[in-house]
Coordinates of C-alpha atoms in Angstrom, one line a residue:
Chain T
X77 CA 9.2 14.0 33.3
X78 CA 6.0 12.1 33.5
X79 CA 5.3 10.1 30.3
X80 CA 2.1 11.7 29.1
X81 CA -0.1 9.8 26.7
X82 CA -1.4 11.7 23.7
X83 CA -3.6 11.0 20.7
X84 CA -2.7 12.1 17.2
X85 CA -5.7 12.1 14.9
X86 CA -6.7 12.7 11.3
X87 CA -10.3 13.9 11.2
X88 CA -12.1 14.1 7.9
X89 CA -11.2 12.6 4.5
X90 CA -7.7 14.1 4.0
X91 CA -5.1 11.4 3.5
X92 CA -2.0 13.5 3.7
X93 CA -0.5 12.2 7.0
X94 CA 3.2 12.9 6.6
X95 CA 2.9 15.7 9.2
X96 CA 0.8 13.7 11.6
X97 CA 3.3 10.8 11.5
X98 CA 6.4 13.0 11.8
X99 CA 4.8 14.7 14.9
X100 CA 3.8 11.3 16.3
X101 CA 7.4 10.0 16.0
X102 CA 8.9 13.2 17.4
X103 CA 6.6 13.1 20.4
X104 CA 7.5 9.5 21.0
X105 CA 11.2 10.3 20.8
X106 CA 10.6 13.1 23.3
X107 CA 9.2 10.6 25.8
X108 CA 5.4 10.8 25.2
X109 CA 3.3 7.7 24.7
X110 CA 1.7 8.3 21.3
X111 CA -1.4 6.7 19.8
X112 CA -2.1 7.5 16.1
X113 CA -5.6 7.0 14.8
X114 CA -4.8 6.6 11.1
X115 CA -6.6 8.6 8.4
X116 CA -10.3 9.3 7.9
X117 CA -11.6 9.4 11.5
X118 CA -14.9 11.0 12.5
X119 CA -15.0 13.4 15.4
X120 CA -17.0 10.8 17.5
X121 CA -14.4 8.2 16.8
X122 CA -11.6 10.5 17.9
X123 CA -13.4 11.5 21.1
X124 CA -14.1 7.8 21.8
X125 CA -10.4 7.0 21.4
X126 CA -9.4 9.9 23.6
X127 CA -11.7 8.7 26.3
X128 CA -10.8 5.0 26.1
X129 CA -7.1 5.7 26.0
X130 CA -7.3 8.3 28.8
X131 CA -5.0 10.7 26.9
X132 CA -3.8 14.0 28.3
X133 CA -4.1 15.8 24.9
X134 CA -5.3 15.4 21.4
X135 CA -3.4 16.6 18.3
X136 CA -5.4 17.1 15.1
X137 CA -4.1 17.4 11.5
X138 CA -5.9 18.4 8.4
X139 CA -4.5 19.7 5.1
X140 CA -7.7 19.9 3.1
X141 CA -9.1 23.1 4.4
X142 CA -11.8 21.4 6.4
X143 CA -10.3 22.4 9.8
X144 CA -13.0 25.1 10.5
X145 CA -15.7 22.4 10.5
X146 CA -13.8 19.5 11.9
X147 CA -11.7 20.9 14.7
X148 CA -14.7 22.4 16.5
X149 CA -16.6 19.2 15.8
X150 CA -14.0 17.3 17.7
X151 CA -14.3 19.7 20.6
X152 CA -18.0 19.1 20.6
X153 CA -17.6 15.4 20.5
X154 CA -15.2 15.5 23.5
X155 CA -17.8 17.6 25.4
X156 CA -20.5 15.0 24.5
X157 CA -18.2 12.2 25.7
X158 CA -17.7 14.1 29.0
X159 CA -14.0 14.8 28.5
X160 CA -14.0 18.4 27.5
X161 CA -11.0 18.9 29.8
X162 CA -8.7 17.2 27.3
X163 CA -6.8 19.9 25.5
X164 CA -6.9 19.9 21.7
X165 CA -4.1 21.1 19.5
X166 CA -4.2 21.4 15.7
X167 CA -2.0 21.7 12.6
X168 CA -2.1 22.0 8.9
X169 CA -2.5 24.5 6.1
X170 CA -4.4 27.0 8.3
X171 CA -4.7 30.6 7.3
X172 CA -3.9 33.3 9.9
X173 CA -7.5 34.5 10.2
X174 CA -8.7 30.9 10.9
X175 CA -6.2 30.5 13.8
X176 CA -7.9 33.3 15.7
X177 CA -11.4 31.7 15.2
X178 CA -10.1 28.2 16.1
X179 CA -8.5 29.5 19.3
X180 CA -11.8 31.3 20.2
X181 CA -13.5 28.0 19.8
X182 CA -11.1 26.4 22.3
X183 CA -8.3 24.9 20.3
X184 CA -5.3 25.3 22.6
X185 CA -2.6 25.8 19.9
X186 CA -2.5 25.9 16.1
X187 CA 0.6 25.1 14.1
X188 CA 1.3 26.0 10.4
X189 CA 3.9 24.5 8.1
X190 CA 7.5 25.2 9.2
X191 CA 6.8 25.2 12.9
X192 CA 9.9 23.8 14.7
X193 CA 9.2 20.4 16.3
X194 CA 10.6 21.7 19.6
X195 CA 7.8 24.4 19.7
X196 CA 5.2 21.7 19.1
X197 CA 6.7 19.4 21.8
X198 CA 6.7 22.3 24.2
X199 CA 3.1 23.1 23.5
X200 CA 2.1 19.4 24.1
X201 CA 4.1 19.3 27.3
X202 CA 2.4 22.4 28.5
X203 CA -1.1 21.3 27.6
X204 CA -0.6 17.9 29.2
X205 CA 0.8 19.3 32.4
X206 CA -2.1 21.7 32.7
X207 CA -4.6 19.0 32.1
X208 CA -2.9 16.7 34.6
X209 CA -2.8 19.4 37.3
X210 CA -6.5 20.3 36.7
X211 CA -7.6 16.6 37.0
X212 CA -5.5 16.0 40.2
X213 CA -6.3 19.2 42.0
Chain D
X212 CA 30.7 8.3 -30.7
X213 CA 31.5 5.7 -28.1
X214 CA 29.6 2.6 -27.4
X215 CA 29.0 3.8 -23.8
X216 CA 27.1 6.8 -25.2
X217 CA 24.9 4.6 -27.3
X218 CA 24.1 2.2 -24.4
X219 CA 23.7 4.7 -21.5
X220 CA 22.3 7.8 -23.3
X221 CA 21.4 7.2 -26.9
X222 CA 20.1 9.9 -29.2
X223 CA 17.1 11.9 -28.0
X224 CA 14.0 10.0 -29.0
X225 CA 15.9 6.7 -29.1
X226 CA 16.2 3.8 -26.7
X227 CA 17.0 4.0 -23.7
X228 CA 15.4 7.5 -23.9
X229 CA 17.8 8.9 -21.3
X230 CA 17.9 12.2 -23.3
X231 CA 14.1 12.4 -23.9
X232 CA 11.2 10.7 -25.6
X233 CA 11.2 13.0 -28.7
X234 CA 14.1 13.7 -31.1
X235 CA 13.7 17.4 -31.0
X236 CA 12.0 17.9 -27.6
X237 CA 11.0 21.5 -27.0
X238 CA 12.5 22.7 -30.3
X239 CA 9.6 21.0 -31.9
X240 CA 6.9 21.9 -29.3
X241 CA 7.0 23.3 -25.8
X242 CA 5.8 21.3 -22.8
X243 CA 2.1 21.7 -22.0
X244 CA 1.4 24.2 -19.3
X245 CA -1.4 22.5 -17.4
X246 CA -2.5 24.0 -14.2
X247 CA -4.7 21.9 -11.8
X248 CA -7.9 23.6 -10.6
X249 CA -11.3 23.0 -9.2
X250 CA -13.9 25.0 -7.4
X251 CA -16.6 24.3 -4.9
X252 CA -19.5 23.6 -7.3
X253 CA -19.9 22.2 -10.8
X254 CA -21.4 25.5 -12.0
X255 CA -18.5 27.6 -10.6
X256 CA -15.9 25.2 -12.0
X257 CA -17.6 25.2 -15.4
X258 CA -17.5 29.0 -15.5
X259 CA -13.8 28.9 -14.7
X260 CA -13.0 26.2 -17.3
X261 CA -14.9 28.2 -20.0
X262 CA -12.9 31.3 -19.1
X263 CA -9.6 29.4 -19.3
X264 CA -10.6 28.0 -22.7
X265 CA -11.6 31.4 -24.0
X266 CA -8.1 32.5 -22.9
X267 CA -6.6 29.9 -25.3
X268 CA -6.0 27.0 -22.9
X269 CA -6.5 23.7 -24.8
X270 CA -6.7 21.2 -22.0
X271 CA -8.5 21.0 -18.6
X272 CA -7.2 19.5 -15.4
X273 CA -10.1 18.7 -13.0
X274 CA -9.7 18.6 -9.2
X275 CA -12.4 16.7 -7.4
X276 CA -13.3 17.2 -3.7
X277 CA -12.4 14.4 -1.2
X278 CA -15.9 13.0 -0.9
X279 CA -16.0 12.5 -4.7
X280 CA -12.6 11.0 -4.6
X281 CA -13.5 8.5 -1.9
X282 CA -17.0 7.7 -3.1
X283 CA -19.2 9.6 -0.6
X284 CA -22.2 11.8 -1.4
X285 CA -22.0 15.4 -0.3
X286 CA -24.7 14.8 2.3
X287 CA -22.9 11.8 3.9
X288 CA -21.9 12.3 7.5
X289 CA -18.3 11.3 6.5
X290 CA -18.2 14.3 4.1
X291 CA -18.4 16.9 7.0
X292 CA -16.3 19.9 6.2
X293 CA -14.8 18.4 3.0
X294 CA -17.5 19.2 0.4
X295 CA -16.1 21.4 -2.4
X296 CA -12.8 22.0 -0.5
X297 CA -10.0 20.6 -2.5
X298 CA -12.0 20.5 -5.7
X299 CA -15.4 20.2 -7.3
X300 CA -18.1 18.0 -5.7
X301 CA -19.7 15.5 -8.2
X302 CA -22.6 13.4 -6.8
X303 CA -24.6 12.7 -9.9
X304 CA -24.5 12.7 -13.6
X305 CA -26.4 16.0 -13.5
X306 CA -23.4 17.6 -11.8
X307 CA -21.1 16.2 -14.5
X308 CA -23.4 17.6 -17.2
X309 CA -23.1 21.1 -15.5
X310 CA -19.3 20.7 -15.1
X311 CA -18.8 20.3 -18.9
X312 CA -21.8 22.4 -20.1
X313 CA -20.9 24.0 -23.5
X314 CA -17.4 22.5 -23.4
X315 CA -16.9 20.5 -26.6
X316 CA -15.5 17.1 -25.5
X317 CA -14.3 16.2 -29.0
X318 CA -11.9 19.1 -29.0
X319 CA -10.8 19.5 -25.4
X320 CA -8.6 17.0 -23.5
X321 CA -9.5 16.6 -19.9
X322 CA -7.2 15.3 -17.1
X323 CA -9.1 14.0 -14.1
X324 CA -7.4 13.4 -10.7
X325 CA -9.5 10.5 -9.7
X326 CA -8.5 7.0 -8.5
X327 CA -10.7 4.6 -6.6
X328 CA -14.0 5.7 -8.4
X329 CA -12.2 6.4 -11.7
X330 CA -14.5 4.0 -13.6
X331 CA -17.6 5.9 -12.3
X332 CA -16.3 9.3 -13.3
X333 CA -15.0 8.1 -16.6
X334 CA -18.4 6.5 -17.3
X335 CA -20.1 9.8 -16.5
X336 CA -17.7 11.7 -18.8
X337 CA -18.4 9.3 -21.6
X338 CA -22.2 9.7 -21.1
X339 CA -21.9 13.5 -21.1
X340 CA -19.9 13.2 -24.3
X341 CA -22.5 11.0 -25.9
X342 CA -25.2 13.6 -25.0
X343 CA -23.1 16.1 -26.9
X344 CA -23.0 13.7 -29.9
X345 CA -19.3 12.8 -29.2
X346 CA -18.4 9.1 -29.2
X347 CA -16.1 7.5 -26.8
X348 CA -13.6 7.0 -29.6
X349 CA -13.2 10.8 -29.9
X350 CA -12.7 11.7 -26.3
X351 CA -9.2 12.7 -25.1
X352 CA -7.6 13.0 -21.7
X353 CA -6.3 11.1 -18.7
X354 CA -7.6 9.6 -15.5
X355 CA -5.1 9.2 -12.7
X356 CA -6.5 5.7 -11.9
X357 CA -3.3 4.9 -9.9
X358 CA -4.6 3.1 -6.8
X359 CA -1.3 1.6 -5.6
X360 CA 0.2 4.9 -4.5
X361 CA -3.0 5.7 -2.6
X362 CA -2.2 3.0 0.0
X363 CA 1.3 4.3 0.7
X364 CA 1.0 8.0 0.2
X365 CA -2.2 9.8 -0.8
X366 CA -4.9 8.0 1.1
X367 CA -8.0 8.0 -1.2
X368 CA -8.4 4.2 -1.5
X369 CA -11.8 2.5 -1.1
X370 CA -11.3 -1.2 -1.9
X371 CA -8.3 -3.4 -1.0
X372 CA -5.4 -3.6 -3.5
X373 CA -6.2 -6.8 -5.4
X374 CA -9.9 -6.1 -6.4
X375 CA -8.8 -2.5 -7.1
X376 CA -6.2 -3.8 -9.6
X377 CA -8.9 -5.7 -11.3
X378 CA -11.0 -2.6 -11.8
X379 CA -8.0 -0.8 -13.3
X380 CA -7.3 -3.7 -15.7
X381 CA -11.0 -3.6 -16.8
X382 CA -10.6 0.1 -17.6
X383 CA -7.4 -0.6 -19.6
X384 CA -9.3 -3.3 -21.5
X385 CA -12.4 -1.3 -22.2
X386 CA -10.6 1.9 -23.2
X387 CA -8.1 0.1 -25.6
X388 CA -11.2 -1.2 -27.5
X389 CA -13.5 1.8 -27.1
X390 CA -11.7 5.0 -26.1
X391 CA -8.3 4.6 -27.7
X392 CA -7.3 8.3 -27.3
X393 CA -7.8 8.2 -23.6
X394 CA -4.8 7.8 -21.2
X395 CA -6.0 5.2 -18.8
X396 CA -3.5 5.8 -16.0
X397 CA -1.1 8.3 -14.6
X398 CA 1.4 6.4 -12.5
X399 CA 2.3 8.9 -9.8
X400 CA 5.5 9.4 -7.9
X401 CA 4.4 12.9 -7.0
X402 CA 2.5 11.9 -3.8
X403 CA 5.2 9.4 -2.8
X404 CA 7.7 12.2 -2.8
X405 CA 5.3 14.6 -1.0
X406 CA 4.9 12.0 1.7
X407 CA 8.6 12.3 2.3
X408 CA 10.5 9.8 0.1
X409 CA 13.9 10.4 -1.4
X410 CA 14.4 11.0 -5.2
X411 CA 15.5 7.4 -5.7
X412 CA 12.6 6.0 -3.7
X413 CA 10.2 8.1 -5.8
X414 CA 11.6 6.5 -8.9
X415 CA 11.7 3.0 -7.4
X416 CA 8.2 2.8 -6.0
X417 CA 6.6 4.6 -9.0
X418 CA 8.2 2.2 -11.5
X419 CA 7.5 -0.8 -9.2
X420 CA 3.8 0.3 -9.3
X421 CA 4.0 0.6 -13.1
X422 CA 5.5 -2.9 -13.4
X423 CA 2.6 -4.2 -11.3
X424 CA 0.0 -2.7 -13.6
X425 CA 1.7 -4.1 -16.6
X426 CA 1.9 -7.6 -15.1
X427 CA -1.7 -7.5 -14.0
X428 CA -2.9 -6.4 -17.4
X429 CA -0.8 -9.2 -19.1
X430 CA -2.2 -11.7 -16.6
X431 CA -5.7 -10.6 -17.7
X432 CA -4.8 -11.4 -21.2
X433 CA -4.2 -7.9 -22.6
X434 CA -1.5 -7.5 -25.3
X435 CA 1.4 -5.3 -24.1
X436 CA 1.4 -3.0 -27.1
X437 CA -2.3 -2.4 -26.8
X438 CA -2.2 -0.8 -23.4
X439 CA 1.4 0.1 -22.5
X440 CA 1.8 3.1 -24.9
X441 CA -1.1 4.7 -23.0
X442 CA 0.6 4.5 -19.6
X443 CA 1.6 7.9 -18.4
X444 CA 3.7 9.0 -15.4
X445 CA 3.5 11.9 -12.9
X446 CA 6.6 13.1 -11.0
X447 CA 7.5 15.7 -8.4
X448 CA 10.1 18.4 -9.0
X449 CA 11.9 19.4 -5.8
X450 CA 14.5 22.0 -5.2
X451 CA 17.8 20.0 -5.6
X452 CA 18.2 21.0 -9.2
X453 CA 20.8 18.6 -10.5
X454 CA 19.5 15.6 -8.5
X455 CA 16.1 16.2 -9.9
X456 CA 17.3 16.4 -13.5
X457 CA 19.2 13.2 -12.9
X458 CA 16.1 11.6 -11.4
X459 CA 14.0 12.3 -14.5
X460 CA 16.7 11.0 -16.8
X461 CA 17.2 7.9 -14.7
X462 CA 13.5 7.2 -14.5
X463 CA 13.2 7.3 -18.3
X464 CA 16.2 5.0 -18.9
X465 CA 15.2 2.5 -16.2
X466 CA 11.6 2.2 -17.4
X467 CA 12.8 1.6 -21.0
X468 CA 15.2 -1.1 -19.9
X469 CA 12.7 -2.8 -17.6
X470 CA 10.0 -2.8 -20.4
X471 CA 12.5 -4.2 -22.9
X472 CA 14.3 -6.7 -20.6
X473 CA 11.4 -7.9 -18.4
X474 CA 8.5 -7.8 -20.9
X475 CA 10.4 -8.1 -24.2
X476 CA 8.7 -4.8 -25.5
X477 CA 9.2 -4.2 -29.2
X478 CA 7.1 -1.1 -29.8
X479 CA 9.1 2.0 -29.0
X480 CA 6.0 3.7 -27.6
X481 CA 5.7 0.9 -25.0
X482 CA 9.2 1.7 -23.7
X483 CA 8.9 5.5 -23.6
X484 CA 8.3 7.0 -20.2
X485 CA 6.2 10.1 -20.8
X486 CA 5.4 12.2 -17.7
X487 CA 3.7 15.2 -16.2
X488 CA 5.5 17.2 -13.4
X489 CA 4.3 19.3 -10.5
X490 CA 6.6 21.4 -8.4
X491 CA 6.9 20.2 -4.7
X492 CA 4.1 21.5 -2.6
X493 CA 5.7 20.3 0.6
X494 CA 8.8 22.4 -0.1
X495 CA 6.8 25.7 0.2
X496 CA 7.1 27.6 3.4
X497 CA 4.6 29.7 5.3
X498 CA 7.5 32.0 6.3
X499 CA 8.7 34.7 3.8
X500 CA 6.2 33.4 1.1
X501 CA 7.9 35.3 -1.7
X502 CA 10.9 32.9 -1.4
X503 CA 8.5 30.3 -2.7
X504 CA 8.5 31.9 -6.2
X505 CA 12.2 31.3 -6.3
X506 CA 11.8 27.7 -5.2
X507 CA 9.1 27.0 -7.8
X508 CA 11.4 28.6 -10.5
X509 CA 14.2 26.1 -9.6
X510 CA 11.8 23.2 -9.5
X511 CA 10.2 24.1 -12.8
X512 CA 13.6 24.5 -14.4
X513 CA 14.5 21.0 -13.1
X514 CA 11.4 19.6 -14.8
X515 CA 12.2 21.3 -18.1
X516 CA 15.9 20.3 -18.0
X517 CA 14.7 16.8 -17.2
X518 CA 12.4 16.7 -20.3
X519 CA 8.9 16.8 -18.9
X520 CA 5.9 16.6 -21.2
X521 CA 3.7 18.8 -19.1
X522 CA 4.0 21.0 -16.0
X523 CA 2.0 22.4 -13.1
X524 CA 3.8 25.2 -11.1
X525 CA 2.6 25.8 -7.5
X526 CA 1.7 29.2 -6.2
X527 CA 3.7 31.0 -3.6
X528 CA 1.0 31.1 -1.0
X529 CA -0.1 27.5 -0.9
X530 CA 1.5 26.8 2.5
X531 CA -1.0 29.3 3.9
X532 CA -4.3 28.7 2.0
X533 CA -5.8 28.3 -1.4
X534 CA -3.8 30.5 -3.8
X535 CA -4.9 33.9 -4.8
X536 CA -5.6 34.7 -8.5
X537 CA -2.5 36.9 -8.6
X538 CA -0.3 34.1 -7.2
X539 CA -1.7 31.6 -9.7
X540 CA -0.8 34.0 -12.5
X541 CA 2.7 34.4 -11.3
X542 CA 3.1 30.6 -11.1
X543 CA 2.0 30.3 -14.8
X544 CA 4.3 33.2 -15.7
X545 CA 7.2 31.4 -14.2
X546 CA 6.8 28.6 -16.8
X547 CA 6.4 31.2 -19.5
X548 CA 9.6 33.0 -18.5
X549 CA 11.5 29.6 -18.5
X550 CA 10.0 28.7 -21.9
X551 CA 10.5 32.0 -23.7
X552 CA 13.3 33.9 -22.0
X553 CA 15.8 31.5 -20.4
X554 CA 16.9 29.8 -23.6
X555 CA 16.8 26.3 -22.1
X556 CA 14.1 25.1 -24.5
X557 CA 16.4 25.9 -27.5
X558 CA 18.3 22.6 -27.1
X559 CA 17.7 19.0 -26.1
X560 CA 18.8 17.6 -22.7
X561 CA 21.3 20.3 -22.2
X562 CA 23.0 18.8 -19.1
X563 CA 23.9 15.6 -20.9
X564 CA 27.6 14.9 -20.7
X565 CA 28.2 16.8 -17.5
X566 CA 30.3 14.4 -15.4
X567 CA 28.3 15.2 -12.3
X568 CA 24.8 14.9 -13.9
X569 CA 25.7 11.6 -15.6
X570 CA 27.2 10.2 -12.4
X571 CA 24.0 11.2 -10.5
X572 CA 21.8 9.7 -13.1
X573 CA 23.6 6.4 -12.8
X574 CA 23.5 6.6 -9.0
X575 CA 19.7 7.3 -8.9
X576 CA 19.0 4.5 -11.4
X577 CA 21.2 2.1 -9.5
X578 CA 19.6 2.8 -6.1
X579 CA 16.1 2.7 -7.6
X580 CA 16.8 -0.6 -9.3
X581 CA 18.1 -2.1 -6.0
X582 CA 14.9 -1.0 -4.3
X583 CA 12.7 -2.4 -7.0
X584 CA 14.5 -5.7 -6.7
X585 CA 14.0 -5.6 -2.9
X586 CA 10.2 -5.1 -3.4
X587 CA 10.3 -8.1 -5.8
X588 CA 12.1 -10.2 -3.2
X589 CA 9.4 -9.3 -0.6
X590 CA 6.7 -10.6 -2.9
X591 CA 5.9 -7.5 -5.1
X592 CA 4.2 -4.2 -4.5
X593 CA 0.8 -5.6 -3.2
X594 CA 2.7 -7.6 -0.6
X595 CA 4.8 -4.6 0.3
X596 CA 1.6 -2.5 0.8
X597 CA 0.1 -5.2 3.0
X598 CA 3.3 -5.7 5.1
X599 CA 4.0 -2.0 5.4
X600 CA 7.5 -2.1 3.7
X601 CA 6.9 0.8 1.3
X602 CA 5.0 3.0 3.7
X603 CA 7.8 2.4 6.3
X604 CA 10.5 3.3 3.9
X605 CA 8.8 6.6 3.1
X606 CA 8.0 7.4 6.7
X607 CA 11.7 6.8 7.7
X608 CA 12.8 9.2 5.0
X609 CA 10.3 11.8 6.0
X610 CA 11.4 11.6 9.7
X611 CA 15.1 11.8 8.8
X612 CA 14.4 14.9 6.6
X613 CA 12.6 16.6 9.5
X614 CA 15.4 15.7 11.9
X615 CA 18.0 17.2 9.5
X616 CA 15.9 20.4 9.5
X617 CA 15.6 20.5 13.3
X618 CA 19.4 20.0 13.7
X619 CA 20.1 22.6 10.9
X620 CA 22.1 20.0 9.1
X621 CA 19.7 21.0 6.3
X622 CA 18.9 24.7 6.0
X623 CA 15.5 26.0 4.8
X624 CA 15.8 29.7 4.1
X625 CA 13.4 31.7 6.2
X626 CA 12.5 28.7 8.4
X627 CA 15.6 27.5 10.2
X628 CA 18.0 30.1 8.8
X629 CA 17.8 33.7 7.7
X630 CA 14.6 34.3 9.5
X631 CA 13.1 37.8 9.6
X632 CA 11.4 39.4 12.6
X633 CA 8.4 40.8 10.9
X634 CA 6.6 38.7 8.3
X635 CA 4.9 40.6 5.5
X636 CA 1.4 39.4 5.2
X637 CA 0.0 38.2 1.8
X638 CA -2.5 40.5 0.3
X639 CA -5.8 38.7 -0.2
X640 CA -7.4 39.3 -3.6
X641 CA -11.0 40.4 -3.8
X642 CA -12.6 37.2 -5.1
X643 CA -10.9 34.8 -2.8
X644 CA -11.5 37.1 0.2
X645 CA -15.2 37.3 -0.6
X646 CA -15.4 33.6 -1.0
X647 CA -13.7 33.1 2.3
X648 CA -16.0 35.6 4.0
X649 CA -19.0 33.8 2.6
X650 CA -17.6 30.6 4.1
X651 CA -17.2 32.3 7.5
X652 CA -20.8 33.6 7.3
X653 CA -22.1 30.1 6.7
X654 CA -20.0 28.5 9.4
X655 CA -20.0 31.3 12.0
X656 CA -23.3 33.0 11.5
X657 CA -23.7 33.2 15.2
X658 CA -20.3 34.9 15.6
X659 CA -20.4 37.6 13.0
X660 CA -18.9 40.0 15.5
X661 CA -15.6 38.2 15.3
X662 CA -15.6 38.4 11.5
X663 CA -16.6 42.1 11.6
X664 CA -13.6 42.8 13.8
X665 CA -11.3 41.0 11.3
X666 CA -12.7 42.5 8.1
X667 CA -14.5 45.7 9.3
X668 CA -16.4 47.4 6.5
X669 CA -15.1 45.0 3.9
X670 CA -17.8 42.6 4.9
X671 CA -20.6 42.3 2.3
X672 CA -24.2 42.6 3.7

């Protein structure tokens, strides 16, 4: 498998990054190259990192209920940076009705607590492959 | 009565306080049932607090939103999406006046979960009290004010560790002279455990933080018995019932010994570890949410068998969203059933003398002490924040836990075992639903059609 590079990011002010760090390690152990932004990143900072690091996917984590504002804001920042083809996945305490709205906005996958790591790795692999194929068509 | 009993356990209310900090524990008075809450605006929170007080609650526990906790105004670009989310937004003294409007601050104790800007919020609280004609000497309550765990677990730090410690010491100093009824810190293992630590690590890093605050205050010239009796602790209650009971007992004994042996404490109150407990939020599952009521019951029972002074029980739906009113009520009822129906409050430290529990208590204490000594060898807590030792230990434990879940070495009912095909959805109570809909309307005004499809005619005009 190609070693895809991905960005794990914490938008907003939420400091609960257990999930983000566990996912970062699990992706690393699955063969991904993982960059973790640390906490309290703005959408523009996340988009700049995604662009500069040339990642194949971005994973967002928020536990504070700010996902409805912040996840779409990251999509917008990626558009502004000219890299709207980088898929964005998200996780956190996200109610069912929000998942639908986030997916309509363009978030590729949304994960709630208890999702098996294997499912998340599969979703990242899938998203990275699609992005890779689209860019190299 | 053997010598070993005297040394390792002692009578309840006596050194080393293994069996509890009071001689009669809940036979004298039940633990305080203190539920943490905060709403979007100061006015909405004030309304809820006054309702709770009318219902007979005697203490408040204020949740602030993240911008308030990290020192941003609501209109700062960093506050995007976070305003009023995990608690109430306080930008100015006027907000604080609204928050405590018509609440008599000489009669009500207020616990505030605030750390980096604790001195600002405490100053505002004192000014609001003064405007009510209440002096600082009369105010009662607690500020969390525990910065050290923010760097390794919770994340709401503003300044680096060393200047932050000085601010904390200044608060100790000012309050011991001017606001003697106020608890100036709540040294928190809760968030360390939520970040993934083991039970022994929770005790070790929390007590290591406590020792650091004590040493810093002593270095600043404060007298031990002036500030140490007002140190309070805050622990997590997870689902492993007997290990958790052992953890609380071990923490009490180890703190008493450390205060006596390292600082030559003489005043019993200086050696007593008093603590608040909250059930483990990270143990709640989004799958089969009703199972969470059972988890919270076990966790709350552990806290009570472990001798907690106050308790917050989580609601069953918190892995999905903010809890509904009905879920919050069930969480409180869980404490009331334990208090009034289970019989466990009729005696003191009921698990004492169980070979297994005593052995576990010794084991947790031993492991925690070894870790505290390791932190000391590495130059103390601040050095271990800067070099990443503490955060690394917690992250390793969190990853190991997750790997055990993935491999099914550790079974989580409804998650990696005993799954059901069809999940029953959580009914959404009217108030919360309306609140959520109003949020959608604000954020998705241009896409009302999506919301109408979700909610149909339930959508208010």
